[in-house]
Amino acid sequence: MKNKILVTGGVGYIGSHTCIALHEAGYDIVVYDNLSNSSREAINRVSTLIGQSIKFIEGDVRDAESLKRVFSSHQFFGVIHFAGLKAVGESVAKPLLYYNNNVSGTITLLEVMAEYDVKNLIFSSSATVYGDPETLPINEKSKRSCTNPYGQSKLTVEHILEDLAVSDDSWNLIPLRYFNPVGAHPSGKIGEDPNDIPNNLMPYISQVAVGKLEKLSIFGHDYPTIDGTGVRDFIHVTDLAKGHVAALNYLEKQTSSNESGTTKQNSVGFLPINLGTGKGTSVLELVSAFSDVSKQDIPYQFAERRAGDIASCYASADKAKNLLGWQAKLSITDMCQDTWRWQSINPNGYDIEK
Ligand code: NAD
Ligand code: WQD
């Protein structure tokens, strides 16, 4: 058994897939989640998929006493910190809720980590920290700026991590900047389960395909892109999950290289890394790929541009490849196939009552 890892927010969409990848890679994991945006059924299904009960603690990252109980019962190598809120529109309506969850929650977690001398962290950042990019593909040195409270909360946490790394070189902090995660586990047992009407493109398309929603609105068709619709770097969630394992392997290698029997510590400091495929796909291209895979018609209409949207966004994935030896493998067809399998087997997500 490899090192023990605390996974905050591990019941959610990306966290649940990452728990499986961590288990497959031999890690011992403890999941900590307040279930504010996830379901116990996801824990049951991950347990079924890994063939053993997942260690789960219900708790909030803003609750220092609860976190201290967890850290005093387990010896962690590090933390993968997914816990947070992620809806851009809701963050505009409820900024304090977002800063409280995403920023205060992370500060509380870091304070408890410091107290227990656990200094290795992988943080869920986002391509949203790049705002409207000046050049494409976006690399890790590209300028950062955000226009909504959700994005600001991610950028603020990145600034906090940078300051922390400067203040004390025993911290090893990797913000992974995800591009557009989509897809589901190939088993069809776990996937993305949005509350209410989805805000994001892939779950919207799949709910139209399954007949839950009537028609997709495509926000803008006059962007300077291949077909006038927005272009994004969609990445399969299982590739993304493996990116976390690669980042963890990197942290382990850097922090304990054995040289003639002694353990040498190399500080990683603050090390942001993009997780994307490096390829852009337009909204219309994704609709067409999904329709081909599902053999369903996806009715759509063109609508006004959505406020805050940008024309194109895709990653330079070179740093992840060179440093972590990680590369996304799965195609847009794989992403559509796995989303469709999940959506058609579970038309109401984890909730049979919905
Ligand atoms: P998700 O909502 O499915 O998962 C987040 C999990 O965190 C949920 O299970 C939720 O219950 C839990 N949580 C929220 N606040 C908490 C708190 N205060 N204490 C404990 N648990 C809490 O979201 P996801 O799509 O899996 O995203 C995971 C992380 O990745 C988030 O931080 C998100 O901002 C970031 N991210 C997501 C995307 C995306 O498109 N899905 C893109 C970039 C970054
Ligand atoms: C993709 C494209 C839309 C819905 C968001 C967050 C970002 C990150 C990932 C967390 C755009 C178009 C969408 C619809 C459409 N999350 N679209 N009709 O906006 O790139 O990124 O999720 O960190 O922070 O902002 O993703 O899936 O919402 O949109 O035409 O019903 O699809 O205009 O061009 P986005 P998305």
Short mmCIF file of C-alpha atoms and ligand atoms in Angstrom, two decimals:
data_model
loop_
_atom_site.label_atom_id
_atom_site.label_comp_id
_atom_site.label_asym_id
_atom_site.label_seq_id
_atom_site.Cartn_x
_atom_site.Cartn_y
_atom_site.Cartn_z
CA MET A 1 0.00 0.00 0.00
CA LYS A 2 1.32 3.44 -0.94
CA ASN A 3 0.94 6.68 1.02
CA LYS A 4 -2.30 7.80 2.64
CA ILE A 5 -4.07 10.73 0.98
CA LEU A 6 -6.91 12.92 2.23
CA VAL A 7 -9.34 13.72 -0.59
CA THR A 8 -11.58 16.68 0.22
CA GLY A 9 -14.65 16.92 -1.99
CA GLY A 10 -13.98 13.32 -3.05
CA VAL A 11 -17.67 12.47 -3.48
CA GLY A 12 -18.14 15.04 -6.26
CA TYR A 13 -17.81 14.62 -10.00
CA ILE A 14 -14.02 14.90 -10.44
CA GLY A 15 -13.24 13.66 -6.91
CA SER A 16 -15.15 10.38 -7.31
CA HIS A 17 -13.30 9.53 -10.54
CA THR A 18 -9.99 10.49 -8.93
CA CYS A 19 -10.69 8.23 -5.92
CA ILE A 20 -10.92 5.29 -8.32
CA ALA A 21 -7.68 6.27 -10.09
CA LEU A 22 -5.92 6.67 -6.72
CA HIS A 23 -7.16 3.30 -5.54
CA GLU A 24 -6.03 1.67 -8.79
CA ALA A 25 -2.60 3.25 -8.31
CA GLY A 26 -2.39 1.68 -4.83
CA TYR A 27 -3.05 4.72 -2.62
CA ASP A 28 -4.88 4.52 0.68
CA ILE A 29 -7.53 7.24 0.59
CA VAL A 30 -9.76 8.98 3.09
CA VAL A 31 -12.61 11.05 1.63
CA TYR A 32 -13.87 14.16 3.42
CA ASP A 33 -16.97 15.88 2.00
CA ASN A 34 -19.96 17.79 3.36
CA LEU A 35 -22.22 16.36 0.61
CA SER A 36 -23.45 19.88 -0.22
CA ASN A 37 -23.23 19.07 -3.93
CA SER A 38 -23.02 15.29 -4.03
CA SER A 39 -24.82 12.15 -3.11
CA ARG A 40 -24.18 9.20 -0.78
CA GLU A 41 -25.08 7.00 -3.72
CA ALA A 42 -21.82 8.12 -5.40
CA ILE A 43 -19.90 6.76 -2.37
CA ASN A 44 -21.74 3.43 -2.67
CA ARG A 45 -20.96 3.18 -6.35
CA VAL A 46 -17.28 4.07 -5.97
CA SER A 47 -17.09 1.41 -3.24
CA THR A 48 -18.64 -1.14 -5.62
CA LEU A 49 -16.23 -0.19 -8.39
CA ILE A 50 -13.13 -0.49 -6.19
CA GLY A 51 -14.42 -3.64 -4.48
CA GLN A 52 -14.15 -2.27 -0.95
CA SER A 53 -15.84 0.30 1.28
CA ILE A 54 -14.41 3.72 0.83
CA LYS A 55 -13.29 5.49 4.03
CA PHE A 56 -15.68 8.43 4.17
CA ILE A 57 -16.02 11.21 6.73
CA GLU A 58 -18.87 13.68 6.43
CA GLY A 59 -17.49 17.10 7.25
CA ASP A 60 -16.89 20.64 6.08
CA VAL A 61 -13.45 22.04 5.22
CA ARG A 62 -14.41 25.21 7.09
CA ASP A 63 -14.75 23.19 10.31
CA ALA A 64 -11.25 23.20 11.82
CA GLU A 65 -12.16 20.98 14.80
CA SER A 66 -13.59 18.30 12.54
CA LEU A 67 -10.50 18.44 10.29
CA LYS A 68 -8.21 18.18 13.32
CA ARG A 69 -9.98 15.00 14.39
CA VAL A 70 -9.31 13.56 10.93
CA PHE A 71 -5.64 14.60 10.91
CA SER A 72 -5.07 13.22 14.39
CA SER A 73 -6.50 9.82 13.40
CA HIS A 74 -4.54 9.42 10.14
CA GLN A 75 -0.97 9.97 9.03
CA PHE A 76 -1.36 11.67 5.63
CA PHE A 77 1.32 12.17 3.01
CA GLY A 78 -0.79 14.91 1.44
CA VAL A 79 -4.16 16.33 0.52
CA ILE A 80 -6.00 16.55 -2.80
CA HIS A 81 -8.37 19.44 -2.30
CA PHE A 82 -11.45 19.32 -4.54
CA ALA A 83 -13.95 20.68 -1.99
CA GLY A 84 -15.51 23.89 -3.17
CA LEU A 85 -18.42 25.43 -5.00
CA LYS A 86 -18.19 25.79 -8.78
CA ALA A 87 -21.21 27.48 -10.38
CA VAL A 88 -20.17 30.76 -12.00
CA GLY A 89 -23.71 32.24 -12.11
CA GLU A 90 -24.45 31.33 -8.48
CA SER A 91 -21.14 32.91 -7.44
CA VAL A 92 -22.29 36.24 -8.91
CA ALA A 93 -25.51 36.04 -6.88
CA LYS A 94 -23.84 34.72 -3.70
CA PRO A 95 -20.23 35.95 -3.61
CA LEU A 96 -19.85 35.60 0.16
CA LEU A 97 -20.89 31.96 0.00
CA TYR A 98 -18.21 31.34 -2.65
CA TYR A 99 -15.41 33.23 -0.88
CA ASN A 100 -16.37 31.53 2.37
CA ASN A 101 -16.38 27.99 0.93
CA ASN A 102 -13.53 28.27 -1.52
CA VAL A 103 -11.16 30.75 0.13
CA SER A 104 -11.90 30.49 3.89
CA GLY A 105 -12.32 26.72 3.52
CA THR A 106 -8.88 26.42 1.93
CA ILE A 107 -7.26 28.65 4.57
CA THR A 108 -8.75 26.51 7.35
CA LEU A 109 -7.50 23.36 5.64
CA LEU A 110 -3.99 24.83 5.20
CA GLU A 111 -3.87 25.88 8.86
CA VAL A 112 -4.75 22.38 10.01
CA MET A 113 -2.26 20.87 7.55
CA ALA A 114 0.46 23.15 8.96
CA GLU A 115 -0.45 22.14 12.52
CA TYR A 116 -0.08 18.45 11.63
CA ASP A 117 3.00 19.07 9.45
CA VAL A 118 1.33 17.79 6.27
CA LYS A 119 2.78 20.10 3.62
CA ASN A 120 1.87 18.44 0.30
CA LEU A 121 -1.20 19.76 -1.49
CA ILE A 122 -2.81 19.32 -4.89
CA PHE A 123 -5.44 21.99 -5.41
CA SER A 124 -8.31 22.06 -7.95
CA SER A 125 -7.70 25.27 -9.83
CA SER A 126 -9.24 26.14 -13.17
CA ALA A 127 -8.52 27.55 -16.59
CA THR A 128 -10.92 30.26 -15.49
CA VAL A 129 -7.93 31.96 -13.77
CA TYR A 130 -6.66 32.92 -17.26
CA GLY A 131 -9.77 35.00 -18.03
CA ASP A 132 -9.85 36.04 -21.69
CA PRO A 133 -6.48 34.80 -22.98
CA GLU A 134 -4.26 37.10 -25.04
CA THR A 135 -2.64 34.19 -26.89
CA LEU A 136 -3.41 30.54 -27.53
CA PRO A 137 -2.59 27.89 -26.47
CA ILE A 138 -2.59 29.03 -22.84
CA ASN A 139 0.54 28.14 -20.89
CA GLU A 140 1.14 28.39 -17.16
CA LYS A 141 2.93 31.75 -17.53
CA SER A 142 -0.03 33.35 -19.33
CA LYS A 143 -1.53 36.37 -17.58
CA ARG A 144 -4.18 35.64 -14.96
CA SER A 145 -7.34 37.68 -14.44
CA CYS A 146 -10.90 36.85 -13.48
CA THR A 147 -14.24 38.52 -13.91
CA ASN A 148 -16.54 36.59 -11.58
CA PRO A 149 -16.45 35.65 -7.87
CA TYR A 150 -15.96 31.93 -8.61
CA GLY A 151 -12.87 32.67 -10.72
CA GLN A 152 -11.65 35.23 -8.17
CA SER A 153 -11.96 32.63 -5.42
CA LYS A 154 -9.69 30.23 -7.38
CA LEU A 155 -7.22 33.00 -8.21
CA THR A 156 -7.18 34.20 -4.60
CA VAL A 157 -6.38 30.68 -3.39
CA GLU A 158 -3.56 30.51 -5.95
CA HIS A 159 -2.15 33.79 -4.56
CA ILE A 160 -2.40 32.42 -1.03
CA LEU A 161 -0.52 29.27 -2.07
CA GLU A 162 2.18 31.36 -3.76
CA ASP A 163 2.65 33.46 -0.63
CA LEU A 164 2.76 30.35 1.52
CA ALA A 165 5.45 28.77 -0.65
CA VAL A 166 7.54 31.95 -0.40
CA SER A 167 7.14 32.10 3.37
CA ASP A 168 8.19 28.52 4.03
CA ASP A 169 9.92 26.23 1.55
CA SER A 170 8.69 23.07 3.21
CA TRP A 171 5.35 23.49 1.42
CA ASN A 172 4.81 21.62 -1.86
CA LEU A 173 1.77 23.10 -3.58
CA ILE A 174 0.46 22.10 -7.00
CA PRO A 175 -2.58 23.91 -8.36
CA LEU A 176 -3.88 21.87 -11.29
CA ARG A 177 -5.67 24.16 -13.74
CA TYR A 178 -8.41 22.06 -15.31
CA PHE A 179 -9.76 23.03 -18.70
CA ASN A 180 -13.28 21.65 -19.45
CA PRO A 181 -13.80 18.29 -17.70
CA VAL A 182 -16.48 16.10 -19.30
CA GLY A 183 -17.25 12.38 -19.68
CA ALA A 184 -17.88 9.69 -17.12
CA HIS A 185 -16.46 6.42 -15.84
CA PRO A 186 -16.62 3.78 -18.62
CA SER A 187 -18.72 1.53 -16.35
CA GLY A 188 -21.60 4.02 -16.60
CA LYS A 189 -21.92 3.88 -12.80
CA ILE A 190 -20.55 7.32 -11.91
CA GLY A 191 -20.67 10.62 -13.75
CA GLU A 192 -21.66 14.26 -13.52
CA ASP A 193 -25.00 14.82 -11.81
CA PRO A 194 -25.91 18.52 -11.89
CA ASN A 195 -28.66 19.88 -9.68
CA ASP A 196 -31.46 21.50 -11.67
CA ILE A 197 -30.88 22.57 -15.26
CA PRO A 198 -27.20 22.24 -16.21
CA ASN A 199 -25.14 25.37 -16.82
CA ASN A 200 -22.39 23.53 -18.68
CA LEU A 201 -22.49 22.38 -22.26
CA MET A 202 -21.89 18.60 -22.09
CA PRO A 203 -24.51 17.81 -19.41
CA TYR A 204 -26.96 20.06 -21.25
CA ILE A 205 -26.38 18.22 -24.54
CA SER A 206 -26.74 14.82 -22.87
CA GLN A 207 -30.01 15.82 -21.19
CA VAL A 208 -31.38 16.95 -24.55
CA ALA A 209 -30.27 13.65 -26.10
CA VAL A 210 -32.01 11.62 -23.38
CA GLY A 211 -35.19 13.68 -23.77
CA LYS A 212 -35.12 15.52 -20.41
CA LEU A 213 -34.59 18.90 -22.05
CA GLU A 214 -36.17 20.02 -25.27
CA LYS A 215 -33.48 21.94 -27.06
CA LEU A 216 -29.96 23.31 -26.61
CA SER A 217 -29.39 27.05 -26.84
CA ILE A 218 -26.00 27.76 -28.40
CA PHE A 219 -24.72 30.98 -26.88
CA GLY A 220 -23.29 32.98 -29.77
CA HIS A 221 -22.46 32.00 -33.33
CA ASP A 222 -20.44 35.03 -34.36
CA TYR A 223 -17.22 34.32 -32.45
CA PRO A 224 -13.97 34.43 -34.46
CA THR A 225 -13.72 30.63 -34.45
CA ILE A 226 -13.92 27.82 -37.00
CA ASP A 227 -17.74 27.91 -37.14
CA GLY A 228 -18.61 30.97 -35.05
CA THR A 229 -19.36 29.02 -31.84
CA GLY A 230 -17.18 28.94 -28.73
CA VAL A 231 -14.11 26.69 -28.68
CA ARG A 232 -13.01 24.82 -25.55
CA ASP A 233 -10.47 22.21 -24.47
CA PHE A 234 -12.71 19.33 -23.34
CA ILE A 235 -10.87 16.73 -21.28
CA HIS A 236 -12.15 13.30 -20.23
CA VAL A 237 -12.64 13.13 -16.46
CA THR A 238 -10.75 9.81 -16.23
CA ASP A 239 -7.73 11.39 -17.98
CA LEU A 240 -8.04 14.28 -15.53
CA ALA A 241 -8.17 11.83 -12.62
CA LYS A 242 -4.93 10.21 -13.82
CA GLY A 243 -3.35 13.68 -13.95
CA HIS A 244 -3.84 13.87 -10.16
CA VAL A 245 -2.09 10.53 -9.69
CA ALA A 246 0.79 11.79 -11.86
CA ALA A 247 1.03 15.00 -9.80
CA LEU A 248 1.07 12.97 -6.59
CA ASN A 249 3.82 10.69 -7.96
CA TYR A 250 5.79 13.82 -8.81
CA LEU A 251 5.36 15.22 -5.28
CA GLU A 252 6.52 11.93 -3.80
CA LYS A 253 9.57 11.78 -6.03
CA GLN A 254 10.57 15.36 -5.35
CA THR A 255 10.07 15.29 -1.62
CA SER A 256 11.91 12.08 -0.84
CA SER A 257 14.67 11.12 -3.20
CA ASN A 258 16.90 8.56 -1.59
CA GLU A 259 20.55 9.40 -1.92
CA SER A 260 22.90 6.89 -0.31
CA GLY A 261 20.38 5.93 2.30
CA THR A 262 19.42 9.43 3.36
CA THR A 263 16.21 11.19 2.52
CA LYS A 264 16.66 14.46 0.72
CA GLN A 265 13.87 17.03 0.58
CA ASN A 266 13.48 19.04 -2.61
CA SER A 267 10.97 21.82 -2.26
CA VAL A 268 8.38 21.94 -5.01
CA GLY A 269 7.11 25.33 -3.83
CA PHE A 270 4.20 26.67 -5.88
CA LEU A 271 3.93 24.75 -9.15
CA PRO A 272 0.85 25.43 -11.31
CA ILE A 273 0.14 22.89 -14.07
CA ASN A 274 -2.49 22.89 -16.82
CA LEU A 275 -4.55 19.76 -17.29
CA GLY A 276 -5.99 19.90 -20.79
CA THR A 277 -5.65 18.05 -24.07
CA GLY A 278 -4.18 20.96 -26.03
CA LYS A 279 -6.99 20.66 -28.60
CA GLY A 280 -9.90 23.00 -29.12
CA THR A 281 -13.38 21.76 -30.08
CA SER A 282 -16.28 24.06 -30.98
CA VAL A 283 -19.76 23.85 -29.52
CA LEU A 284 -21.16 22.73 -32.89
CA GLU A 285 -18.44 20.09 -33.26
CA LEU A 286 -19.30 18.68 -29.84
CA VAL A 287 -23.03 18.63 -30.64
CA SER A 288 -22.33 16.77 -33.87
CA ALA A 289 -19.99 14.23 -32.18
CA PHE A 290 -22.57 13.59 -29.44
CA SER A 291 -25.34 13.12 -31.97
CA ASP A 292 -23.22 10.61 -33.94
CA VAL A 293 -22.36 8.58 -30.85
CA SER A 294 -25.83 8.56 -29.28
CA LYS A 295 -27.69 8.28 -32.59
CA GLN A 296 -30.06 10.92 -31.22
CA ASP A 297 -31.11 14.17 -32.75
CA ILE A 298 -29.88 17.15 -30.68
CA PRO A 299 -32.19 20.05 -31.55
CA TYR A 300 -30.56 23.44 -31.02
CA GLN A 301 -31.16 27.12 -31.60
CA PHE A 302 -28.69 29.99 -31.72
CA ALA A 303 -29.03 32.47 -28.88
CA GLU A 304 -27.26 35.61 -27.63
CA ARG A 305 -23.71 35.28 -26.35
CA ARG A 306 -23.63 34.39 -22.64
CA ALA A 307 -22.24 37.22 -20.46
CA GLY A 308 -18.64 36.59 -19.46
CA ASP A 309 -17.98 33.92 -22.12
CA ILE A 310 -14.82 34.00 -24.21
CA ALA A 311 -14.36 32.90 -27.82
CA SER A 312 -11.63 30.27 -27.46
CA CYS A 313 -9.72 28.57 -24.69
CA TYR A 314 -7.32 25.64 -24.95
CA ALA A 315 -4.26 24.55 -23.08
CA SER A 316 -0.63 24.09 -23.74
CA ALA A 317 -0.29 20.70 -22.06
CA ASP A 318 3.52 20.60 -22.40
CA LYS A 319 4.36 21.24 -18.75
CA ALA A 320 2.24 18.31 -17.57
CA LYS A 321 3.87 16.08 -20.19
CA ASN A 322 7.44 17.16 -19.45
CA LEU A 323 7.22 17.32 -15.67
CA LEU A 324 4.60 14.73 -14.77
CA GLY A 325 4.88 12.42 -17.78
CA TRP A 326 1.12 12.77 -18.14
CA GLN A 327 -0.88 13.30 -21.30
CA ALA A 328 -4.60 13.10 -22.00
CA LYS A 329 -5.35 10.03 -24.12
CA LEU A 330 -9.09 9.97 -24.72
CA SER A 331 -10.85 11.54 -27.70
CA ILE A 332 -13.99 13.63 -28.08
CA THR A 333 -15.74 10.43 -29.25
CA ASP A 334 -14.72 8.67 -26.01
CA MET A 335 -15.97 11.65 -24.00
CA CYS A 336 -19.35 11.56 -25.77
CA GLN A 337 -19.65 7.77 -25.57
CA ASP A 338 -18.99 7.65 -21.82
CA THR A 339 -21.24 10.63 -21.11
CA TRP A 340 -24.02 9.00 -23.13
CA ARG A 341 -23.63 5.66 -21.35
CA TRP A 342 -23.84 7.38 -17.94
CA GLN A 343 -26.77 9.59 -18.98
CA SER A 344 -28.81 6.83 -20.61
CA ILE A 345 -28.31 4.32 -17.76
CA ASN A 346 -28.96 7.03 -15.12
CA PRO A 347 -31.36 9.55 -16.69
CA ASN A 348 -31.92 11.06 -13.23
CA GLY A 349 -28.32 10.88 -12.10
CA TYR A 350 -27.85 9.33 -8.65
CA ASP A 351 -31.40 10.17 -7.59
CA ILE A 352 -34.14 7.80 -8.68
CA GLU A 353 -36.73 10.19 -7.17
CA LYS A 354 -35.80 13.14 -9.44
P1 NAD B 1 -18.50 18.90 -7.45
O1 NAD B 1 -19.44 19.93 -6.93
O2 NAD B 1 -19.09 17.72 -8.13
O3 NAD B 1 -17.56 18.38 -6.28
C1 NAD B 1 -17.17 19.20 -5.20
C2 NAD B 1 -17.39 18.41 -3.91
O4 NAD B 1 -17.00 19.24 -2.81
C3 NAD B 1 -18.86 18.05 -3.69
O5 NAD B 1 -18.93 16.67 -3.37
C4 NAD B 1 -19.29 18.92 -2.51
O6 NAD B 1 -20.26 18.28 -1.72
C5 NAD B 1 -17.98 19.14 -1.79
N1 NAD B 1 -17.90 20.39 -1.02
C6 NAD B 1 -18.25 21.64 -1.41
N2 NAD B 1 -18.01 22.52 -0.43
C7 NAD B 1 -17.49 21.81 0.61
C8 NAD B 1 -17.04 22.16 1.91
N3 NAD B 1 -17.10 23.42 2.35
N4 NAD B 1 -16.57 21.19 2.71
C9 NAD B 1 -16.53 19.89 2.29
N5 NAD B 1 -16.94 19.50 1.08
C10 NAD B 1 -17.41 20.46 0.24
O7 NAD B 1 -17.47 19.64 -8.40
P2 NAD B 1 -16.38 19.03 -9.38
O8 NAD B 1 -16.81 19.33 -10.76
O9 NAD B 1 -16.04 17.66 -8.98
O10 NAD B 1 -15.17 20.02 -9.07
C11 NAD B 1 -14.18 19.70 -8.10
C12 NAD B 1 -13.25 20.89 -7.95
O11 NAD B 1 -12.68 21.20 -9.21
C13 NAD B 1 -13.95 22.16 -7.47
O12 NAD B 1 -13.09 22.83 -6.59
C14 NAD B 1 -14.15 22.95 -8.74
O13 NAD B 1 -14.18 24.33 -8.50
C15 NAD B 1 -12.91 22.58 -9.54
N6 NAD B 1 -13.08 22.69 -10.99
C16 NAD B 1 -14.13 22.08 -11.59
C17 NAD B 1 -14.30 22.21 -12.97
C18 NAD B 1 -15.49 21.60 -13.67
O14 NAD B 1 -15.82 22.04 -14.77
N7 NAD B 1 -16.16 20.61 -13.11
C19 NAD B 1 -13.36 22.92 -13.72
C20 NAD B 1 -12.28 23.50 -13.06
C21 NAD B 1 -12.15 23.38 -11.69
C1 WQD B 2 -18.67 25.81 -22.97
C2 WQD B 2 -19.15 26.47 -24.25
C3 WQD B 2 -20.72 28.26 -23.91
C4 WQD B 2 -23.99 25.85 -22.32
C5 WQD B 2 -17.13 26.64 -17.23
C6 WQD B 2 -16.64 27.57 -16.15
C7 WQD B 2 -15.18 27.31 -15.89
C8 WQD B 2 -14.91 25.82 -15.60
C9 WQD B 2 -15.52 24.94 -16.64
C10 WQD B 2 -14.89 25.47 -13.26
C11 WQD B 2 -19.24 28.00 -24.18
C12 WQD B 2 -21.37 27.12 -24.65
C13 WQD B 2 -22.78 26.26 -22.83
C14 WQD B 2 -25.15 25.93 -23.13
C15 WQD B 2 -23.79 26.79 -24.92
N1 WQD B 2 -15.47 25.41 -14.36
N2 WQD B 2 -22.68 26.72 -24.11
N3 WQD B 2 -24.99 26.40 -24.40
O1 WQD B 2 -17.97 28.35 -19.73
O2 WQD B 2 -16.03 27.12 -20.82
O3 WQD B 2 -16.39 26.91 -18.41
O4 WQD B 2 -16.90 25.28 -16.84
O5 WQD B 2 -13.81 25.91 -12.99
O6 WQD B 2 -14.84 28.10 -14.81
O7 WQD B 2 -16.84 28.90 -16.56
O8 WQD B 2 -17.97 25.81 -19.94
O9 WQD B 2 -19.61 24.10 -20.56
O10 WQD B 2 -20.43 26.28 -19.57
O11 WQD B 2 -19.47 26.27 -21.88
O12 WQD B 2 -23.72 27.23 -26.06
O13 WQD B 2 -26.27 25.61 -22.72
O14 WQD B 2 -20.49 26.03 -24.50
O15 WQD B 2 -21.18 29.48 -24.39
O16 WQD B 2 -18.88 28.51 -25.43
P1 WQD B 2 -17.09 27.17 -19.80
P2 WQD B 2 -19.45 25.57 -20.42
#
